[in-house]
Amino acid sequence: MAPDNRIALCPGTFDPVTYGHLDVISRASAMFETVIVAVVNVPWRKGQTLFTAEERIGFVKNATRALPNIEIETFSSLLVDFARDKGAMAIVKGLRAISDFEYELEMDQLNRRQAPEIESVYLMASPKYSFLRSSGVKELATFGGEISDLVPDEVAALLKERLGR
Ligand code: PNS
């Protein structure tokens, strides 16, 4: 399928989705006609996820109900192959800090070699979320830290249930 410049992918593991991810997804939804949230579903990648793919999808679905142009799917192939299947022209990601830049530059160049027709588009993290990552939220949840302003309520509740001591 030829890339369609109205379609973008927002990819990630989303284990779990945070307000930082949701900020990028909602900003992308204002820029493109259709945004497909692409949830990685490769159990052996980066070790086990805390939440199943179904749970991770459910969190994103519940948190994006107000956005009319979001679709949510899992993928277990190369990201660019999934983008090609969906006809997406853009892969939209958030950039927080210099550390993200190095990783994302590498990802962009790998992806570009495989699929030069697909552009990666980076949105700068909103300042209030520039420190936020899923692994940090899980660490806070493990030791009883305050996470209610970092993830949706249902995510916070399940994190506390699964990780709280
Ligand atoms: O940081 P995340 O959320 O785990 O990122 C996941 C993803 C897929 C966005 C990132 O790993 C990426 O850009 N990968 C490109 C290379 C690729 O296609 N890997 C296979 C993933 S199933």
XYZ file of C-alpha atoms and ligand atoms in Angstrom:
187
model
C 0.000 0.000 0.000
C 1.419 3.479 -0.885
C 1.974 5.663 2.180
C -0.946 7.914 2.984
C 0.030 11.254 4.491
C -3.183 11.321 6.535
C -2.204 8.245 8.558
C 0.335 8.146 11.401
C 1.479 5.453 13.802
C 2.281 6.101 17.455
C 4.286 3.011 18.431
C 5.401 1.803 21.830
C 5.361 -0.937 24.407
C 3.076 1.128 26.682
C 3.792 -0.991 29.773
C 1.829 0.893 30.982
C 0.666 3.969 29.086
C 1.520 7.229 30.887
C 0.219 10.777 30.591
C 3.396 11.477 28.597
C 2.403 8.917 25.933
C -1.178 10.211 25.975
C 0.057 13.764 25.442
C 1.955 12.691 22.310
C -0.999 10.604 21.053
C -3.466 13.464 21.470
C -1.137 15.976 19.819
C -0.634 13.552 16.908
C -4.404 13.096 16.643
C -4.720 16.850 16.055
C -2.172 16.667 13.208
C -3.246 13.561 11.284
C -6.624 12.260 10.152
C -6.006 8.821 11.599
C -3.590 7.821 14.345
C -2.954 4.142 14.906
C -1.531 3.429 18.343
C 0.737 0.460 17.645
C 1.304 -1.638 20.751
C 4.347 -3.940 20.670
C 3.338 -7.535 21.384
C 6.554 -9.529 21.439
C 6.701 -11.375 24.779
C 10.437 -12.149 24.592
C 11.486 -8.594 23.717
C 13.135 -6.621 26.566
C 11.934 -9.359 28.974
C 8.350 -9.852 30.083
C 5.998 -6.921 30.244
C 4.142 -6.304 33.504
C 0.822 -6.001 31.661
C -0.500 -8.266 28.896
C -1.073 -6.831 25.434
C -4.842 -6.908 26.103
C -4.405 -4.919 29.302
C -2.075 -2.396 27.637
C -4.544 -1.941 24.777
C -7.417 -1.537 27.229
C -5.592 1.239 29.096
C -4.946 3.151 25.863
C -8.510 2.588 24.651
C -10.055 3.898 27.857
C -7.753 6.904 27.977
C -8.349 7.946 24.355
C -12.141 7.550 24.220
C -12.607 11.283 23.665
C -10.420 11.257 20.540
C -12.435 10.227 17.474
C -9.570 9.356 15.132
C -7.571 6.836 17.176
C -7.255 3.153 16.362
C -5.342 0.717 18.564
C -3.601 -2.398 17.307
C -0.833 -4.737 18.352
C 2.101 -5.670 16.170
C 4.905 -8.192 16.386
C 6.861 -7.419 13.235
C 9.315 -4.709 12.288
C 7.692 -1.362 12.963
C 8.194 -0.202 9.371
C 6.569 -3.372 8.022
C 3.546 -2.710 10.207
C 3.511 0.933 9.078
C 3.611 -0.244 5.458
C 0.740 -2.681 6.041
C -1.329 0.146 7.478
C -0.396 2.611 4.736
C 1.004 5.054 7.311
C 3.336 7.761 6.084
C 4.520 8.884 9.524
C 5.774 7.305 12.710
C 5.199 9.787 15.538
C 7.225 9.575 18.745
C 7.889 11.806 21.722
C 11.373 13.097 22.548
C 12.184 13.887 26.151
C 15.897 14.380 26.627
C 19.280 14.027 24.990
C 19.277 10.348 25.974
C 16.117 9.828 23.895
C 17.724 11.684 21.031
C 20.614 9.233 20.712
C 18.329 6.204 20.813
C 15.796 7.712 18.438
C 18.433 8.849 15.972
C 19.573 5.244 15.749
C 15.975 3.982 15.389
C 15.247 6.577 12.733
C 18.296 5.607 10.714
C 17.581 1.879 10.968
C 13.947 2.417 10.016
C 14.853 4.816 7.197
C 17.164 2.220 5.637
C 14.337 -0.307 5.624
C 11.591 2.057 4.490
C 12.782 5.408 3.103
C 9.211 6.338 2.158
C 8.100 6.464 5.823
C 9.049 9.529 7.886
C 9.647 9.535 11.628
C 8.226 12.659 13.245
C 9.299 13.695 16.746
C 7.203 15.771 19.102
C 9.058 17.411 21.962
C 7.697 16.218 25.290
C 5.553 18.753 27.114
C 7.720 20.071 29.962
C 5.525 18.581 32.677
C 6.133 15.111 31.238
C 9.755 15.473 30.199
C 10.952 13.193 33.021
C 8.211 10.604 32.691
C 8.802 7.009 31.603
C 6.891 3.787 32.278
C 9.815 2.169 34.107
C 10.031 5.117 36.525
C 6.312 4.884 37.256
C 6.672 1.160 37.999
C 9.530 1.890 40.378
C 7.471 4.508 42.194
C 4.507 2.108 42.412
C 6.730 -0.603 43.870
C 7.823 1.604 46.754
C 4.548 3.410 47.376
C 5.335 6.691 45.589
C 2.668 9.091 44.322
C 1.703 8.200 40.736
C -1.817 9.590 40.425
C -0.648 12.531 38.300
C 1.489 10.341 36.017
C -0.902 7.655 34.764
C -4.694 7.271 34.423
C -6.526 6.159 37.576
C -7.213 2.587 36.444
C -3.523 2.162 35.573
C -2.445 3.549 38.937
C -4.814 1.174 40.749
C -3.563 -1.917 38.908
C 0.073 -0.869 39.322
C -0.414 -0.578 43.065
C -2.191 -3.943 43.159
C 0.536 -5.727 41.185
C 3.642 -4.018 42.451
C 2.832 -2.450 45.785
C 4.581 -3.947 48.807
O 10.519 2.286 23.885
P 9.480 1.340 23.394
O 8.119 1.789 23.788
O 9.701 -0.069 23.866
O 9.601 1.383 21.784
C 9.071 0.406 20.942
C 9.361 0.774 19.468
C 8.760 -0.314 18.592
C 8.701 2.083 19.150
C 10.896 0.904 19.232
O 11.536 -0.215 19.695
C 11.261 1.118 17.769
O 11.151 2.195 17.234
N 11.722 0.031 17.107
C 12.132 0.043 15.714
C 12.762 -1.288 15.360
C 11.701 -2.385 15.259
O 10.904 -2.421 14.328
N 11.692 -3.297 16.231
C 10.723 -4.376 16.336
C 9.650 -4.048 17.377
S 8.441 -5.341 17.538
